[in-house]
mmCIF file with all atom_site columns, C-alpha atoms in Angstrom:
data_model
loop_
_atom_site.group_PDB
_atom_site.id
_atom_site.type_symbol
_atom_site.label_atom_id
_atom_site.label_alt_id
_atom_site.label_comp_id
_atom_site.label_asym_id
_atom_site.label_entity_id
_atom_site.label_seq_id
_atom_site.pdbx_PDB_ins_code
_atom_site.Cartn_x
_atom_site.Cartn_y
_atom_site.Cartn_z
_atom_site.occupancy
_atom_site.B_iso_or_equiv
_atom_site.pdbx_formal_charge
_atom_site.auth_seq_id
_atom_site.auth_comp_id
_atom_site.auth_asym_id
_atom_site.auth_atom_id
_atom_site.pdbx_PDB_model_num
ATOM 1   C CA . ARG A 1 1   ? -25.700 68.367  40.384 1.00 74.00 ? 1   ARG A CA 1
ATOM 2   C CA . LYS A 1 2   ? -23.776 70.343  37.871 1.00 82.00 ? 2   LYS A CA 1
ATOM 3   C CA . GLU A 1 3   ? -20.668 72.087  38.937 1.00 89.00 ? 3   GLU A CA 1
ATOM 4   C CA . VAL A 1 4   ? -21.935 75.449  37.905 1.00 93.00 ? 4   VAL A CA 1
ATOM 5   C CA . GLU A 1 5   ? -25.658 76.118  37.009 1.00 94.00 ? 5   GLU A CA 1
ATOM 6   C CA . GLN A 1 6   ? -27.219 79.008  35.232 1.00 94.00 ? 6   GLN A CA 1
ATOM 7   C CA . ASP A 1 7   ? -30.544 79.828  34.171 1.00 91.00 ? 7   ASP A CA 1
ATOM 8   C CA . PRO A 1 8   ? -30.493 79.262  30.454 1.00 90.00 ? 8   PRO A CA 1
ATOM 9   C CA . GLY A 1 9   ? -33.159 81.815  29.795 1.00 90.00 ? 9   GLY A CA 1
ATOM 10  C CA . PRO A 1 10  ? -33.756 83.469  27.534 1.00 93.00 ? 10  PRO A CA 1
ATOM 11  C CA . PHE A 1 11  ? -34.087 87.040  29.275 1.00 95.00 ? 11  PHE A CA 1
ATOM 12  C CA . ASN A 1 12  ? -36.185 89.327  26.967 1.00 96.00 ? 12  ASN A CA 1
ATOM 13  C CA . VAL A 1 13  ? -35.834 92.590  28.277 1.00 97.00 ? 13  VAL A CA 1
ATOM 14  C CA . PRO A 1 14  ? -36.442 96.124  26.537 1.00 97.00 ? 14  PRO A CA 1
ATOM 15  C CA . GLU A 1 15  ? -33.879 98.626  26.347 1.00 98.00 ? 15  GLU A CA 1
ATOM 16  C CA . GLY A 1 16  ? -32.966 100.665 28.953 1.00 97.00 ? 16  GLY A CA 1
ATOM 17  C CA . ALA A 1 17  ? -34.094 97.727  31.467 1.00 97.00 ? 17  ALA A CA 1
ATOM 18  C CA . THR A 1 18  ? -32.146 96.435  34.439 1.00 97.00 ? 18  THR A CA 1
ATOM 19  C CA . VAL A 1 19  ? -31.424 92.630  34.191 1.00 97.00 ? 19  VAL A CA 1
ATOM 20  C CA . ALA A 1 20  ? -29.882 89.995  36.675 1.00 96.00 ? 20  ALA A CA 1
ATOM 21  C CA . PHE A 1 21  ? -28.118 86.772  36.529 1.00 93.00 ? 21  PHE A CA 1
ATOM 22  C CA . ASN A 1 22  ? -27.358 84.527  38.965 1.00 94.00 ? 22  ASN A CA 1
ATOM 23  C CA . CYS A 1 23  ? -25.077 81.592  39.016 1.00 95.00 ? 23  CYS A CA 1
ATOM 24  C CA . THR A 1 24  ? -24.533 79.000  41.580 1.00 96.00 ? 24  THR A CA 1
ATOM 25  C CA . TYR A 1 25  ? -21.406 76.566  41.811 1.00 95.00 ? 25  TYR A CA 1
ATOM 26  C CA . SER A 1 26  ? -20.903 73.387  43.795 1.00 93.00 ? 26  SER A CA 1
ATOM 27  C CA . ASN A 1 27  ? -17.557 73.384  44.872 1.00 90.00 ? 27  ASN A CA 1
ATOM 28  C CA . SER A 1 28  ? -17.097 75.376  48.286 1.00 89.00 ? 28  SER A CA 1
ATOM 29  C CA . ALA A 1 29  ? -13.141 75.538  47.674 1.00 86.00 ? 29  ALA A CA 1
ATOM 30  C CA . SER A 1 30  ? -13.584 77.527  44.468 1.00 88.00 ? 30  SER A CA 1
ATOM 31  C CA . GLN A 1 31  ? -10.994 80.542  44.146 1.00 84.00 ? 31  GLN A CA 1
ATOM 32  C CA . SER A 1 32  ? -11.911 82.439  41.407 1.00 88.00 ? 32  SER A CA 1
ATOM 33  C CA . PHE A 1 33  ? -15.070 83.716  39.239 1.00 92.00 ? 33  PHE A CA 1
ATOM 34  C CA . PHE A 1 34  ? -15.317 85.131  35.930 1.00 93.00 ? 34  PHE A CA 1
ATOM 35  C CA . TRP A 1 35  ? -18.491 86.511  33.606 1.00 96.00 ? 35  TRP A CA 1
ATOM 36  C CA . TYR A 1 36  ? -17.536 85.731  30.112 1.00 96.00 ? 36  TYR A CA 1
ATOM 37  C CA . ARG A 1 37  ? -19.581 86.785  27.274 1.00 97.00 ? 37  ARG A CA 1
ATOM 38  C CA . GLN A 1 38  ? -20.559 84.805  24.289 1.00 95.00 ? 38  GLN A CA 1
ATOM 39  C CA . ASP A 1 39  ? -22.063 86.276  20.863 1.00 95.00 ? 39  ASP A CA 1
ATOM 40  C CA . CYS A 1 40  ? -23.759 83.821  18.466 1.00 91.00 ? 40  CYS A CA 1
ATOM 41  C CA . ARG A 1 41  ? -21.251 81.700  16.819 1.00 88.00 ? 41  ARG A CA 1
ATOM 42  C CA . LYS A 1 42  ? -18.078 83.839  18.081 1.00 92.00 ? 42  LYS A CA 1
ATOM 43  C CA . GLU A 1 43  ? -15.807 82.566  20.861 1.00 93.00 ? 43  GLU A CA 1
ATOM 44  C CA . PRO A 1 44  ? -16.409 83.357  24.811 1.00 94.00 ? 44  PRO A CA 1
ATOM 45  C CA . LYS A 1 45  ? -14.782 86.765  25.759 1.00 94.00 ? 45  LYS A CA 1
ATOM 46  C CA . LEU A 1 46  ? -14.260 87.799  29.292 1.00 93.00 ? 46  LEU A CA 1
ATOM 47  C CA . LEU A 1 47  ? -16.708 90.513  30.343 1.00 95.00 ? 47  LEU A CA 1
ATOM 48  C CA . MET A 1 48  ? -15.051 90.904  34.357 1.00 93.00 ? 48  MET A CA 1
ATOM 49  C CA . SER A 1 49  ? -13.691 88.764  36.801 1.00 91.00 ? 49  SER A CA 1
ATOM 50  C CA . VAL A 1 50  ? -15.741 88.719  40.022 1.00 92.00 ? 50  VAL A CA 1
ATOM 51  C CA . TYR A 1 51  ? -13.974 89.947  43.394 1.00 83.00 ? 51  TYR A CA 1
ATOM 52  C CA . SER A 1 52  ? -14.693 89.072  46.716 1.00 85.00 ? 52  SER A CA 1
ATOM 53  C CA . SER A 1 53  ? -15.728 92.467  47.559 1.00 85.00 ? 53  SER A CA 1
ATOM 54  C CA . GLY A 1 54  ? -17.524 92.684  44.386 1.00 87.00 ? 54  GLY A CA 1
ATOM 55  C CA . ASN A 1 55  ? -16.915 94.892  41.335 1.00 91.00 ? 55  ASN A CA 1
ATOM 56  C CA . GLU A 1 56  ? -18.281 97.275  38.900 1.00 94.00 ? 56  GLU A CA 1
ATOM 57  C CA . ASP A 1 57  ? -17.280 98.006  35.359 1.00 94.00 ? 57  ASP A CA 1
ATOM 58  C CA . GLY A 1 58  ? -19.750 100.821 33.850 1.00 96.00 ? 58  GLY A CA 1
ATOM 59  C CA . ARG A 1 59  ? -23.149 99.457  33.402 1.00 97.00 ? 59  ARG A CA 1
ATOM 60  C CA . PHE A 1 60  ? -21.937 96.120  34.761 1.00 97.00 ? 60  PHE A CA 1
ATOM 61  C CA . THR A 1 61  ? -21.744 95.027  38.578 1.00 97.00 ? 61  THR A CA 1
ATOM 62  C CA . ALA A 1 62  ? -20.696 91.498  39.533 1.00 96.00 ? 62  ALA A CA 1
ATOM 63  C CA . GLN A 1 63  ? -21.465 90.215  43.198 1.00 96.00 ? 63  GLN A CA 1
ATOM 64  C CA . LEU A 1 64  ? -19.935 87.013  44.649 1.00 95.00 ? 64  LEU A CA 1
ATOM 65  C CA . ASN A 1 65  ? -21.617 85.296  47.839 1.00 94.00 ? 65  ASN A CA 1
ATOM 66  C CA . ARG A 1 66  ? -19.484 82.776  49.106 1.00 92.00 ? 66  ARG A CA 1
ATOM 67  C CA . ALA A 1 67  ? -21.646 81.587  51.751 1.00 93.00 ? 67  ALA A CA 1
ATOM 68  C CA . SER A 1 68  ? -24.488 80.742  49.480 1.00 94.00 ? 68  SER A CA 1
ATOM 69  C CA . GLN A 1 69  ? -21.987 79.809  46.912 1.00 95.00 ? 69  GLN A CA 1
ATOM 70  C CA . TYR A 1 70  ? -23.520 82.220  44.025 1.00 93.00 ? 70  TYR A CA 1
ATOM 71  C CA . ILE A 1 71  ? -22.274 84.887  41.765 1.00 96.00 ? 71  ILE A CA 1
ATOM 72  C CA . SER A 1 72  ? -24.443 87.389  39.916 1.00 96.00 ? 72  SER A CA 1
ATOM 73  C CA . LEU A 1 73  ? -24.177 90.133  37.125 1.00 97.00 ? 73  LEU A CA 1
ATOM 74  C CA . LEU A 1 74  ? -26.201 93.126  36.977 1.00 97.00 ? 74  LEU A CA 1
ATOM 75  C CA . ILE A 1 75  ? -26.690 94.930  33.717 1.00 98.00 ? 75  ILE A CA 1
ATOM 76  C CA . ARG A 1 76  ? -28.050 98.527  34.256 1.00 98.00 ? 76  ARG A CA 1
ATOM 77  C CA . ASP A 1 77  ? -29.538 100.408 30.893 1.00 98.00 ? 77  ASP A CA 1
ATOM 78  C CA . SER A 1 78  ? -29.775 97.547  28.845 1.00 98.00 ? 78  SER A CA 1
ATOM 79  C CA . LYS A 1 79  ? -28.158 98.249  25.252 1.00 98.00 ? 79  LYS A CA 1
ATOM 80  C CA . LEU A 1 80  ? -29.437 96.229  22.191 1.00 97.00 ? 80  LEU A CA 1
ATOM 81  C CA . SER A 1 81  ? -25.588 95.344  21.772 1.00 97.00 ? 81  SER A CA 1
ATOM 82  C CA . ASP A 1 82  ? -25.863 93.738  25.207 1.00 98.00 ? 82  ASP A CA 1
ATOM 83  C CA . SER A 1 83  ? -27.639 90.670  23.335 1.00 98.00 ? 83  SER A CA 1
ATOM 84  C CA . ALA A 1 84  ? -25.434 87.518  24.129 1.00 97.00 ? 84  ALA A CA 1
ATOM 85  C CA . THR A 1 85  ? -25.241 84.590  26.200 1.00 96.00 ? 85  THR A CA 1
ATOM 86  C CA . TYR A 1 86  ? -23.383 85.232  29.402 1.00 97.00 ? 86  TYR A CA 1
ATOM 87  C CA . LEU A 1 87  ? -21.369 82.268  30.881 1.00 95.00 ? 87  LEU A CA 1
ATOM 88  C CA . CYS A 1 88  ? -20.665 81.778  34.595 1.00 95.00 ? 88  CYS A CA 1
ATOM 89  C CA . VAL A 1 89  ? -17.013 80.410  34.818 1.00 93.00 ? 89  VAL A CA 1
ATOM 90  C CA . VAL A 1 90  ? -15.653 79.095  38.452 1.00 92.00 ? 90  VAL A CA 1
ATOM 91  C CA . ASN A 1 91  ? -12.125 77.866  38.866 1.00 87.00 ? 91  ASN A CA 1
ATOM 92  C CA . SER A 1 92  ? -11.598 75.503  42.246 1.00 75.00 ? 92  SER A CA 1
ATOM 93  C CA . GLY A 1 93  ? -8.105  76.611  42.917 1.00 67.00 ? 93  GLY A CA 1
ATOM 94  C CA . THR A 1 94  ? -6.503  74.505  40.220 1.00 69.00 ? 94  THR A CA 1
ATOM 95  C CA . TYR A 1 95  ? -6.127  74.873  36.505 1.00 75.00 ? 95  TYR A CA 1
ATOM 96  C CA . LYS A 1 96  ? -9.526  73.974  35.380 1.00 79.00 ? 96  LYS A CA 1
ATOM 97  C CA . TYR A 1 97  ? -12.363 76.485  34.231 1.00 86.00 ? 97  TYR A CA 1
ATOM 98  C CA . ILE A 1 98  ? -15.358 75.200  34.732 1.00 89.00 ? 98  ILE A CA 1
ATOM 99  C CA . PHE A 1 99  ? -18.351 76.743  32.529 1.00 91.00 ? 99  PHE A CA 1
ATOM 100 C CA . GLY A 1 100 ? -21.926 77.003  33.086 1.00 92.00 ? 100 GLY A CA 1
ATOM 101 C CA . THR A 1 101 ? -24.176 76.468  30.272 1.00 91.00 ? 101 THR A CA 1
ATOM 102 C CA . GLY A 1 102 ? -25.098 80.089  29.890 1.00 94.00 ? 102 GLY A CA 1
ATOM 103 C CA . THR A 1 103 ? -27.764 82.539  30.077 1.00 95.00 ? 103 THR A CA 1
ATOM 104 C CA . ARG A 1 104 ? -29.142 83.984  26.903 1.00 95.00 ? 104 ARG A CA 1
ATOM 105 C CA . LEU A 1 105 ? -30.316 87.670  26.973 1.00 97.00 ? 105 LEU A CA 1
ATOM 106 C CA . LYS A 1 106 ? -32.231 89.521  24.294 1.00 97.00 ? 106 LYS A CA 1
ATOM 107 C CA . VAL A 1 107 ? -32.670 93.186  24.605 1.00 97.00 ? 107 VAL A CA 1
ATOM 108 C CA . LEU A 1 108 ? -35.532 94.355  22.725 1.00 97.00 ? 108 LEU A CA 1
ATOM 109 C CA . ALA A 1 109 ? -35.989 97.578  21.030 1.00 94.00 ? 109 ALA A CA 1
ATOM 110 C CA . GLY B 2 1   ? 0.498   86.872  17.362 1.00 53.00 ? 1   GLY B CA 1
ATOM 111 C CA . ALA B 2 2   ? -1.691  89.083  19.609 1.00 79.00 ? 2   ALA B CA 1
ATOM 112 C CA . GLY B 2 3   ? -4.519  86.505  20.154 1.00 93.00 ? 3   GLY B CA 1
ATOM 113 C CA . VAL B 2 4   ? -5.099  82.428  20.201 1.00 96.00 ? 4   VAL B CA 1
ATOM 114 C CA . SER B 2 5   ? -5.261  81.547  16.761 1.00 96.00 ? 5   SER B CA 1
ATOM 115 C CA . GLN B 2 6   ? -7.056  78.440  15.589 1.00 97.00 ? 6   GLN B CA 1
ATOM 116 C CA . SER B 2 7   ? -6.860  76.417  12.273 1.00 97.00 ? 7   SER B CA 1
ATOM 117 C CA . PRO B 2 8   ? -8.606  75.503  10.241 1.00 97.00 ? 8   PRO B CA 1
ATOM 118 C CA . SER B 2 9   ? -11.601 77.933  11.227 1.00 96.00 ? 9   SER B CA 1
ATOM 119 C CA . ASN B 2 10  ? -14.023 75.052  9.546  1.00 97.00 ? 10  ASN B CA 1
ATOM 120 C CA . LYS B 2 11  ? -13.408 71.649  8.474  1.00 97.00 ? 11  LYS B CA 1
ATOM 121 C CA . VAL B 2 12  ? -15.997 69.160  6.882  1.00 98.00 ? 12  VAL B CA 1
ATOM 122 C CA . THR B 2 13  ? -14.820 65.537  6.929  1.00 97.00 ? 13  THR B CA 1
ATOM 123 C CA . GLU B 2 14  ? -16.363 62.190  6.068  1.00 97.00 ? 14  GLU B CA 1
ATOM 124 C CA . LYS B 2 15  ? -17.258 59.938  9.105  1.00 97.00 ? 15  LYS B CA 1
ATOM 125 C CA . GLY B 2 16  ? -14.286 57.768  9.805  1.00 97.00 ? 16  GLY B CA 1
ATOM 126 C CA . LYS B 2 17  ? -11.776 60.030  8.743  1.00 98.00 ? 17  LYS B CA 1
ATOM 127 C CA . ASP B 2 18  ? -8.833  61.302  10.716 1.00 98.00 ? 18  ASP B CA 1
ATOM 128 C CA . VAL B 2 19  ? -8.535  65.417  11.222 1.00 98.00 ? 19  VAL B CA 1
ATOM 129 C CA . GLU B 2 20  ? -6.192  67.642  13.152 1.00 98.00 ? 20  GLU B CA 1
ATOM 130 C CA . LEU B 2 21  ? -7.023  70.836  14.687 1.00 98.00 ? 21  LEU B CA 1
ATOM 131 C CA . ARG B 2 22  ? -4.181  73.428  15.708 1.00 98.00 ? 22  ARG B CA 1
ATOM 132 C CA . CYS B 2 23  ? -4.145  75.912  18.274 1.00 97.00 ? 23  CYS B CA 1
ATOM 133 C CA . ASP B 2 24  ? -1.127  78.405  18.512 1.00 96.00 ? 24  ASP B CA 1
ATOM 134 C CA . PRO B 2 25  ? -1.769  80.198  21.928 1.00 95.00 ? 25  PRO B CA 1
ATOM 135 C CA . ILE B 2 26  ? -0.648  83.639  23.122 1.00 94.00 ? 26  ILE B CA 1
ATOM 136 C CA . SER B 2 27  ? 2.981   84.383  23.580 1.00 91.00 ? 27  SER B CA 1
ATOM 137 C CA . GLY B 2 28  ? 4.369   83.152  27.061 1.00 88.00 ? 28  GLY B CA 1
ATOM 138 C CA . HIS B 2 29  ? 1.106   81.665  28.052 1.00 90.00 ? 29  HIS B CA 1
ATOM 139 C CA . THR B 2 30  ? 2.080   78.291  29.521 1.00 88.00 ? 30  THR B CA 1
ATOM 140 C CA . ALA B 2 31  ? -1.138  76.935  30.028 1.00 89.00 ? 31  ALA B CA 1
ATOM 141 C CA . LEU B 2 32  ? -3.155  75.656  27.214 1.00 92.00 ? 32  LEU B CA 1
ATOM 142 C CA . TYR B 2 33  ? -6.862  74.189  27.006 1.00 92.00 ? 33  TYR B CA 1
ATOM 143 C CA . TRP B 2 34  ? -9.168  72.581  24.632 1.00 95.00 ? 34  TRP B CA 1
ATOM 144 C CA . TYR B 2 35  ? -13.157 72.670  25.196 1.00 95.00 ? 35  TYR B CA 1
ATOM 145 C CA . ARG B 2 36  ? -15.706 71.522  22.790 1.00 96.00 ? 36  ARG B CA 1
ATOM 146 C CA . GLN B 2 37  ? -19.154 73.470  22.271 1.00 94.00 ? 37  GLN B CA 1
ATOM 147 C CA . SER B 2 38  ? -21.763 71.401  20.631 1.00 91.00 ? 38  SER B CA 1
ATOM 148 C CA . LEU B 2 39  ? -24.628 73.327  19.316 1.00 82.00 ? 39  LEU B CA 1
ATOM 149 C CA . GLY B 2 40  ? -26.745 75.079  21.822 1.00 76.00 ? 40  GLY B CA 1
ATOM 150 C CA . GLN B 2 41  ? -24.824 73.582  24.508 1.00 81.00 ? 41  GLN B CA 1
ATOM 151 C CA . GLY B 2 42  ? -22.271 74.776  27.149 1.00 85.00 ? 42  GLY B CA 1
ATOM 152 C CA . LEU B 2 43  ? -18.473 74.426  27.337 1.00 91.00 ? 43  LEU B CA 1
ATOM 153 C CA . GLU B 2 44  ? -17.016 71.120  27.662 1.00 91.00 ? 44  GLU B CA 1
ATOM 154 C CA . PHE B 2 45  ? -13.852 70.420  29.015 1.00 91.00 ? 45  PHE B CA 1
ATOM 155 C CA . LEU B 2 46  ? -11.501 68.180  27.133 1.00 94.00 ? 46  LEU B CA 1
ATOM 156 C CA . ILE B 2 47  ? -7.606  68.627  28.098 1.00 92.00 ? 47  ILE B CA 1
ATOM 157 C CA . TYR B 2 48  ? -5.052  70.468  29.910 1.00 90.00 ? 48  TYR B CA 1
ATOM 158 C CA . PHE B 2 49  ? -1.284  71.384  29.117 1.00 90.00 ? 49  PHE B CA 1
ATOM 159 C CA . GLN B 2 50  ? 0.987   73.327  31.237 1.00 86.00 ? 50  GLN B CA 1
ATOM 160 C CA . GLY B 2 51  ? 3.940   73.624  29.430 1.00 85.00 ? 51  GLY B CA 1
ATOM 161 C CA . ASN B 2 52  ? 4.121   70.449  27.231 1.00 86.00 ? 52  ASN B CA 1
ATOM 162 C CA . SER B 2 53  ? 2.788   68.164  29.676 1.00 86.00 ? 53  SER B CA 1
ATOM 163 C CA . ALA B 2 54  ? -1.100  67.016  29.852 1.00 83.00 ? 54  ALA B CA 1
ATOM 164 C CA . PRO B 2 55  ? -1.671  66.529  33.627 1.00 79.00 ? 55  PRO B CA 1
ATOM 165 C CA . ASP B 2 56  ? -5.291  66.290  32.985 1.00 83.00 ? 56  ASP B CA 1
ATOM 166 C CA . LYS B 2 57  ? -6.518  64.189  29.876 1.00 85.00 ? 57  LYS B CA 1
ATOM 167 C CA . SER B 2 58  ? -9.800  63.317  31.915 1.00 85.00 ? 58  SER B CA 1
ATOM 168 C CA . GLY B 2 59  ? -12.170 65.197  29.498 1.00 90.00 ? 59  GLY B CA 1
ATOM 169 C CA . LEU B 2 60  ? -11.329 63.401  26.436 1.00 94.00 ? 60  LEU B CA 1
ATOM 170 C CA . PRO B 2 61  ? -14.414 61.535  25.379 1.00 93.00 ? 61  PRO B CA 1
ATOM 171 C CA . SER B 2 62  ? -12.653 58.563  23.920 1.00 94.00 ? 62  SER B CA 1
ATOM 172 C CA . ASP B 2 63  ? -9.472  56.932  22.717 1.00 95.00 ? 63  ASP B CA 1
ATOM 173 C CA . ARG B 2 64  ? -10.138 58.411  19.709 1.00 97.00 ? 64  ARG B CA 1
ATOM 174 C CA . PHE B 2 65  ? -9.143  61.846  20.896 1.00 97.00 ? 65  PHE B CA 1
ATOM 175 C CA . SER B 2 66  ? -5.375  62.924  21.683 1.00 96.00 ? 66  SER B CA 1
ATOM 176 C CA . ALA B 2 67  ? -3.897  65.882  21.772 1.00 96.00 ? 67  ALA B CA 1
ATOM 177 C CA . GLU B 2 68  ? -0.041  67.056  21.905 1.00 94.00 ? 68  GLU B CA 1
ATOM 178 C CA . ARG B 2 69  ? 1.800   70.142  22.409 1.00 94.00 ? 69  ARG B CA 1
ATOM 179 C CA . THR B 2 70  ? 5.500   70.941  21.450 1.00 88.00 ? 70  THR B CA 1
ATOM 180 C CA . GLY B 2 71  ? 7.864   73.799  22.218 1.00 86.00 ? 71  GLY B CA 1
ATOM 181 C CA . GLY B 2 72  ? 5.095   74.995  25.080 1.00 82.00 ? 72  GLY B CA 1
ATOM 182 C CA . SER B 2 73  ? 3.359   76.633  22.471 1.00 91.00 ? 73  SER B CA 1
ATOM 183 C CA . VAL B 2 74  ? 1.566   75.121  19.312 1.00 95.00 ? 74  VAL B CA 1
ATOM 184 C CA . SER B 2 75  ? -1.003  72.319  20.148 1.00 96.00 ? 75  SER B CA 1
ATOM 185 C CA . THR B 2 76  ? -2.525  69.894  18.007 1.00 97.00 ? 76  THR B CA 1
ATOM 186 C CA . LEU B 2 77  ? -5.849  67.979  18.908 1.00 97.00 ? 77  LEU B CA 1
ATOM 187 C CA . THR B 2 78  ? -6.330  64.813  16.982 1.00 98.00 ? 78  THR B CA 1
ATOM 188 C CA . ILE B 2 79  ? -9.655  62.789  16.093 1.00 98.00 ? 79  ILE B CA 1
ATOM 189 C CA . GLN B 2 80  ? -9.191  59.388  14.641 1.00 98.00 ? 80  GLN B CA 1
ATOM 190 C CA . ARG B 2 81  ? -12.191 57.550  13.013 1.00 98.00 ? 81  ARG B CA 1
ATOM 191 C CA . THR B 2 82  ? -14.400 60.769  13.315 1.00 98.00 ? 82  THR B CA 1
ATOM 192 C CA . GLN B 2 83  ? -17.761 60.195  14.259 1.00 97.00 ? 83  GLN B CA 1
ATOM 193 C CA . GLN B 2 84  ? -21.005 62.192  13.572 1.00 96.00 ? 84  GLN B CA 1
ATOM 194 C CA . GLU B 2 85  ? -21.541 63.203  17.216 1.00 95.00 ? 85  GLU B CA 1
ATOM 195 C CA . ASP B 2 86  ? -17.715 64.720  17.005 1.00 97.00 ? 86  ASP B CA 1
ATOM 196 C CA . SER B 2 87  ? -19.496 67.473  14.881 1.00 96.00 ? 87  SER B CA 1
ATOM 197 C CA . ALA B 2 88  ? -18.916 70.649  17.320 1.00 96.00 ? 88  ALA B CA 1
ATOM 198 C CA . VAL B 2 89  ? -16.907 73.677  17.509 1.00 96.00 ? 89  VAL B CA 1
ATOM 199 C CA . TYR B 2 90  ? -13.515 72.830  19.016 1.00 98.00 ? 90  TYR B CA 1
ATOM 200 C CA . LEU B 2 91  ? -11.935 75.895  21.159 1.00 96.00 ? 91  LEU B CA 1
ATOM 201 C CA . CYS B 2 92  ? -8.650  76.312  22.434 1.00 96.00 ? 92  CYS B CA 1
ATOM 202 C CA . ALA B 2 93  ? -7.676  78.965  25.163 1.00 94.00 ? 93  ALA B CA 1
ATOM 203 C CA . SER B 2 94  ? -4.422  80.010  26.995 1.00 92.00 ? 94  SER B CA 1
ATOM 204 C CA . SER B 2 95  ? -3.971  81.591  30.177 1.00 89.00 ? 95  SER B CA 1
ATOM 205 C CA . GLN B 2 96  ? -0.877  82.741  32.267 1.00 84.00 ? 96  GLN B CA 1
ATOM 206 C CA . ALA B 2 97  ? 1.329   80.489  34.359 1.00 66.00 ? 97  ALA B CA 1
ATOM 207 C CA . GLY B 2 98  ? -0.888  80.194  37.829 1.00 57.00 ? 98  GLY B CA 1
ATOM 208 C CA . ALA B 2 99  ? -3.680  80.038  35.744 1.00 55.00 ? 99  ALA B CA 1
ATOM 209 C CA . GLN B 2 100 ? -6.397  80.173  38.377 1.00 61.00 ? 100 GLN B CA 1
ATOM 210 C CA . TYR B 2 101 ? -6.588  84.058  38.895 1.00 68.00 ? 101 TYR B CA 1
ATOM 211 C CA . TYR B 2 102 ? -6.195  84.779  35.331 1.00 78.00 ? 102 TYR B CA 1
ATOM 212 C CA . GLU B 2 103 ? -8.673  84.723  32.729 1.00 84.00 ? 103 GLU B CA 1
ATOM 213 C CA . ALA B 2 104 ? -8.426  82.436  29.776 1.00 88.00 ? 104 ALA B CA 1
ATOM 214 C CA . PHE B 2 105 ? -8.522  84.036  26.370 1.00 92.00 ? 105 PHE B CA 1
ATOM 215 C CA . PHE B 2 106 ? -9.961  81.763  23.660 1.00 94.00 ? 106 PHE B CA 1
ATOM 216 C CA . GLY B 2 107 ? -9.384  81.487  19.771 1.00 95.00 ? 107 GLY B CA 1
ATOM 217 C CA . GLN B 2 108 ? -12.258 81.579  17.344 1.00 95.00 ? 108 GLN B CA 1
ATOM 218 C CA . GLY B 2 109 ? -12.735 77.928  17.323 1.00 96.00 ? 109 GLY B CA 1
ATOM 219 C CA . THR B 2 110 ? -12.837 75.222  14.503 1.00 97.00 ? 110 THR B CA 1
ATOM 220 C CA . ARG B 2 111 ? -16.134 74.307  13.668 1.00 96.00 ? 111 ARG B CA 1
ATOM 221 C CA . LEU B 2 112 ? -16.101 70.443  12.770 1.00 97.00 ? 112 LEU B CA 1
ATOM 222 C CA . THR B 2 113 ? -18.813 68.950  10.605 1.00 97.00 ? 113 THR B CA 1
ATOM 223 C CA . VAL B 2 114 ? -18.661 65.102  10.230 1.00 97.00 ? 114 VAL B CA 1
ATOM 224 C CA . VAL B 2 115 ? -20.918 63.967  7.210  1.00 97.00 ? 115 VAL B CA 1
#
């Protein structure tokens, strides 16, 4: 079983739609969680950290469920510019960031 | 500089040649990482530095791969006797000390093509 698993997609959604991605992790000792965004042929960039209480940044909401060992990302009112690959990242409390393979999102006009 | 800087941005090399990839992390970041991303794949961890020491080299795919970091700053990743399967984007990232709660910042990567 992979340490971090994501549905690769692609998720094709119309502009204005709400879309949600889940990511599961296998190490129950994992300490910190992030969502990164990666555009085609670009480096990953931090979208948001994921806190235990959940957090929101504009149209983006991240949730953590420790009992079920998953994190989620919700995007409301999707924009064309949201089209990208979204990477789930987990840190087990040491130094190593473990990346999921990413979920591709395409927002269609 | 303001961000993580990597050079060269693109490298085409012949099979069997050695290559050196350079990473200049964000000033003050003691943690430095090398990852590899093959086309359409996720990020594969290669090596981690804390200061100048590399406590985890477990991700290096073979003994043809080595990395060093000097002065707690610049790092070089060296691939000897390159093979076609080494073709990938090599990404460097840096993070603050006590890295687990801080995000990693990535450079733009070096796209390596072995022909």
